[in-house]
Tab-separated table of C-alpha atoms in Angstrom:
chain	number	residue	atom	x	y	z
O	13	MET	CA	7.124	10.776	19.004
O	14	LEU	CA	4.604	13.353	20.024
O	15	GLU	CA	1.303	12.151	21.333
O	16	ASP	CA	-1.964	13.231	19.694
O	17	ASN	CA	-5.124	11.866	21.313
O	18	GLY	CA	-3.245	8.723	22.330
O	19	LEU	CA	-1.753	8.215	18.861
O	20	ASN	CA	1.891	8.711	18.001
O	21	ASP	CA	3.033	10.553	14.868
O	22	LEU	CA	3.366	7.359	12.831
O	23	ASP	CA	-0.200	6.340	13.684
O	24	VAL	CA	-1.422	9.772	12.616
O	25	ILE	CA	0.513	9.504	9.326
O	26	TRP	CA	-0.831	5.977	8.733
O	27	ASN	CA	-4.424	7.105	9.361
O	28	GLN	CA	-3.982	10.137	7.116
O	29	ALA	CA	-2.608	7.927	4.328
O	30	CYS	CA	-5.570	5.546	4.802
O	31	ASP	CA	-7.934	8.484	4.341
O	32	TYR	CA	-6.109	9.671	1.218
O	33	GLY	CA	-6.110	6.123	-0.137
O	34	ALA	CA	-9.845	5.761	0.421
O	35	GLU	CA	-10.475	9.088	-1.295
O	36	GLY	CA	-8.183	8.124	-4.153
O	37	GLU	CA	-6.456	11.501	-4.238
O	38	VAL	CA	-3.533	12.935	-2.345
O	39	PRO	CA	-3.418	16.702	-1.856
O	40	GLU	CA	-0.708	18.554	-3.738
O	41	GLY	CA	2.369	18.999	-1.593
O	42	THR	CA	1.855	15.745	0.323
O	43	PRO	CA	5.238	14.283	1.322
O	44	THR	CA	6.500	11.499	-0.953
O	45	GLY	CA	6.355	8.761	1.674
O	46	VAL	CA	2.772	9.602	2.622
O	47	GLU	CA	1.789	9.564	-1.048
O	48	HIS	CA	3.376	6.133	-1.526
O	49	LEU	CA	1.698	4.847	1.630
O	50	ALA	CA	-1.700	6.149	0.473
O	51	SER	CA	-1.283	4.455	-2.929
O	52	LEU	CA	-0.325	1.194	-1.291
O	53	LEU	CA	-3.103	1.298	1.301
O	54	ARG	CA	-5.764	1.947	-1.348
O	55	VAL	CA	-5.053	-1.398	-3.033
O	56	TYR	CA	-4.055	-3.171	0.186
O	57	ASN	CA	-7.312	-2.244	1.945
O	58	SER	CA	-9.355	-3.226	-1.125
O	59	ALA	CA	-7.651	-6.624	-1.150
O	60	MET	CA	-8.069	-7.105	2.599
O	61	GLY	CA	-11.757	-6.175	2.373
O	62	GLY	CA	-12.788	-8.133	-0.680
O	63	GLY	CA	-9.892	-10.148	-2.018
O	64	LEU	CA	-7.288	-9.568	-4.672
O	65	GLY	CA	-9.770	-9.921	-7.543
O	66	PHE	CA	-11.944	-7.259	-5.952
O	67	ALA	CA	-8.931	-4.959	-5.538
O	68	LEU	CA	-8.141	-5.307	-9.247
O	69	GLU	CA	-11.771	-4.697	-10.138
O	70	VAL	CA	-12.241	-1.496	-8.120
O	71	ASN	CA	-8.799	0.042	-8.750
O	72	GLU	CA	-7.802	1.233	-12.187
O	73	PRO	CA	-4.529	-0.279	-13.483
O	74	PHE	CA	-2.642	2.984	-12.835
O	75	ARG	CA	-3.644	2.789	-9.168
O	76	VAL	CA	-2.405	-0.804	-8.939
O	77	ARG	CA	0.857	0.282	-10.613
O	78	ASN	CA	1.143	3.070	-8.028
O	79	ALA	CA	0.731	0.447	-5.296
O	80	ILE	CA	3.418	-1.697	-6.957
O	81	ASN	CA	5.767	1.302	-7.029
O	82	ALA	CA	4.949	1.944	-3.377
O	83	LEU	CA	5.752	-1.664	-2.467
O	84	ARG	CA	9.135	-1.199	-4.134
O	85	TYR	CA	9.647	2.125	-2.308
O	86	PHE	CA	8.976	0.319	0.972
O	87	GLU	CA	11.399	-2.432	-0.109
O	88	LEU	CA	8.737	-5.118	-0.315
O	89	ALA	CA	10.027	-6.434	-3.638
O	90	GLU	CA	8.467	-9.890	-3.386
O	91	ALA	CA	4.998	-8.422	-2.825
O	92	ALA	CA	5.597	-5.913	-5.644
O	93	ASP	CA	6.619	-8.673	-8.059
O	94	PHE	CA	3.613	-10.746	-7.019
O	95	LEU	CA	1.167	-7.877	-7.571
O	96	GLN	CA	2.833	-6.961	-10.885
O	97	ASP	CA	2.386	-10.557	-12.084
O	98	VAL	CA	-1.264	-10.585	-11.036
O	99	LEU	CA	-1.911	-7.236	-12.740
O	100	ASP	CA	-0.173	-8.322	-15.952
O	101	ARG	CA	-2.098	-11.581	-16.063
O	102	SER	CA	-5.370	-9.784	-15.366
O	103	LEU	CA	-4.715	-7.208	-18.105
O	104	ASN	CA	-3.931	-10.069	-20.502
O	105	GLY	CA	-7.424	-11.414	-19.914
O	106	GLU	CA	-6.672	-14.352	-17.677
O	107	SER	CA	-9.637	-15.647	-15.763
O	108	PRO	CA	-9.777	-14.534	-12.125
O	109	ASP	CA	-9.895	-18.238	-11.236
O	110	SER	CA	-6.442	-18.767	-12.769
O	111	LEU	CA	-4.795	-15.958	-10.783
O	112	PRO	CA	-2.794	-16.671	-7.627
O	113	SER	CA	-4.825	-16.976	-4.473
O	114	ASP	CA	-5.630	-14.210	-2.044
O	115	VAL	CA	-3.840	-16.186	0.648
O	116	ASP	CA	-0.571	-15.921	-1.291
O	117	PHE	CA	-0.910	-12.133	-1.346
O	118	TYR	CA	-2.014	-11.924	2.289
O	119	ASP	CA	1.037	-13.945	3.328
O	120	LEU	CA	3.242	-11.232	1.799
O	121	VAL	CA	1.518	-8.167	3.257
O	122	ASP	CA	-1.054	-8.956	5.939
O	123	ASP	CA	-1.605	-8.437	9.660
O	124	GLU	CA	-1.659	-5.508	12.052
O	125	THR	CA	2.063	-5.535	12.740
O	126	GLY	CA	2.965	-7.259	9.478
O	127	PRO	CA	5.292	-6.447	6.623
O	128	VAL	CA	3.545	-3.294	5.377
O	129	ARG	CA	3.438	-1.617	8.778
O	130	ARG	CA	7.015	-2.681	9.600
O	131	ALA	CA	8.258	-1.411	6.209
O	132	PHE	CA	6.463	1.904	6.739
O	133	LYS	CA	8.025	2.365	10.169
O	134	ALA	CA	11.476	1.450	8.862
O	135	LYS	CA	11.234	3.873	5.934
O	136	ALA	CA	9.924	6.663	8.191
O	137	ALA	CA	12.901	6.123	10.502
O	138	GLU	CA	15.306	6.022	7.553
O	139	ILE	CA	13.919	9.063	5.683
O	140	PRO	CA	11.646	11.018	8.076
O	141	THR	CA	11.398	13.981	5.707
O	142	ASP	CA	9.544	11.736	3.218
O	143	PHE	CA	6.769	11.635	5.823
O	144	GLY	CA	6.805	15.281	6.852
O	145	CYS	CA	8.832	14.618	9.994
O	146	ASP	CA	12.049	16.373	10.949
């Protein structure tokens, strides 16, 4: 990978997707993989910052569905199923207290070199064009 201010290409892509996720919009023409990563990181970062209930509160259901689709794209089916269940239960009016715990979600997706980052790196290696790489 090429170096850019001490970051490799995957770090640059990750940071760009974080920015897009925070903004809530991805520019037209953004590669598919970056778009999926941005959708996932929007909900992921909300959950890491304030808990799963907070993530559901600040992200419209379509954004959570986009994150679920992204989890499936990155082959994190268990996390996708978990988040789908939480979203469905939330939309059906279940009390936040009755929803699965944040810890259960964190166990599926969390830490600096955890499942999300590993899945991103694996998908970028498998289909580099989805991330704008040759």
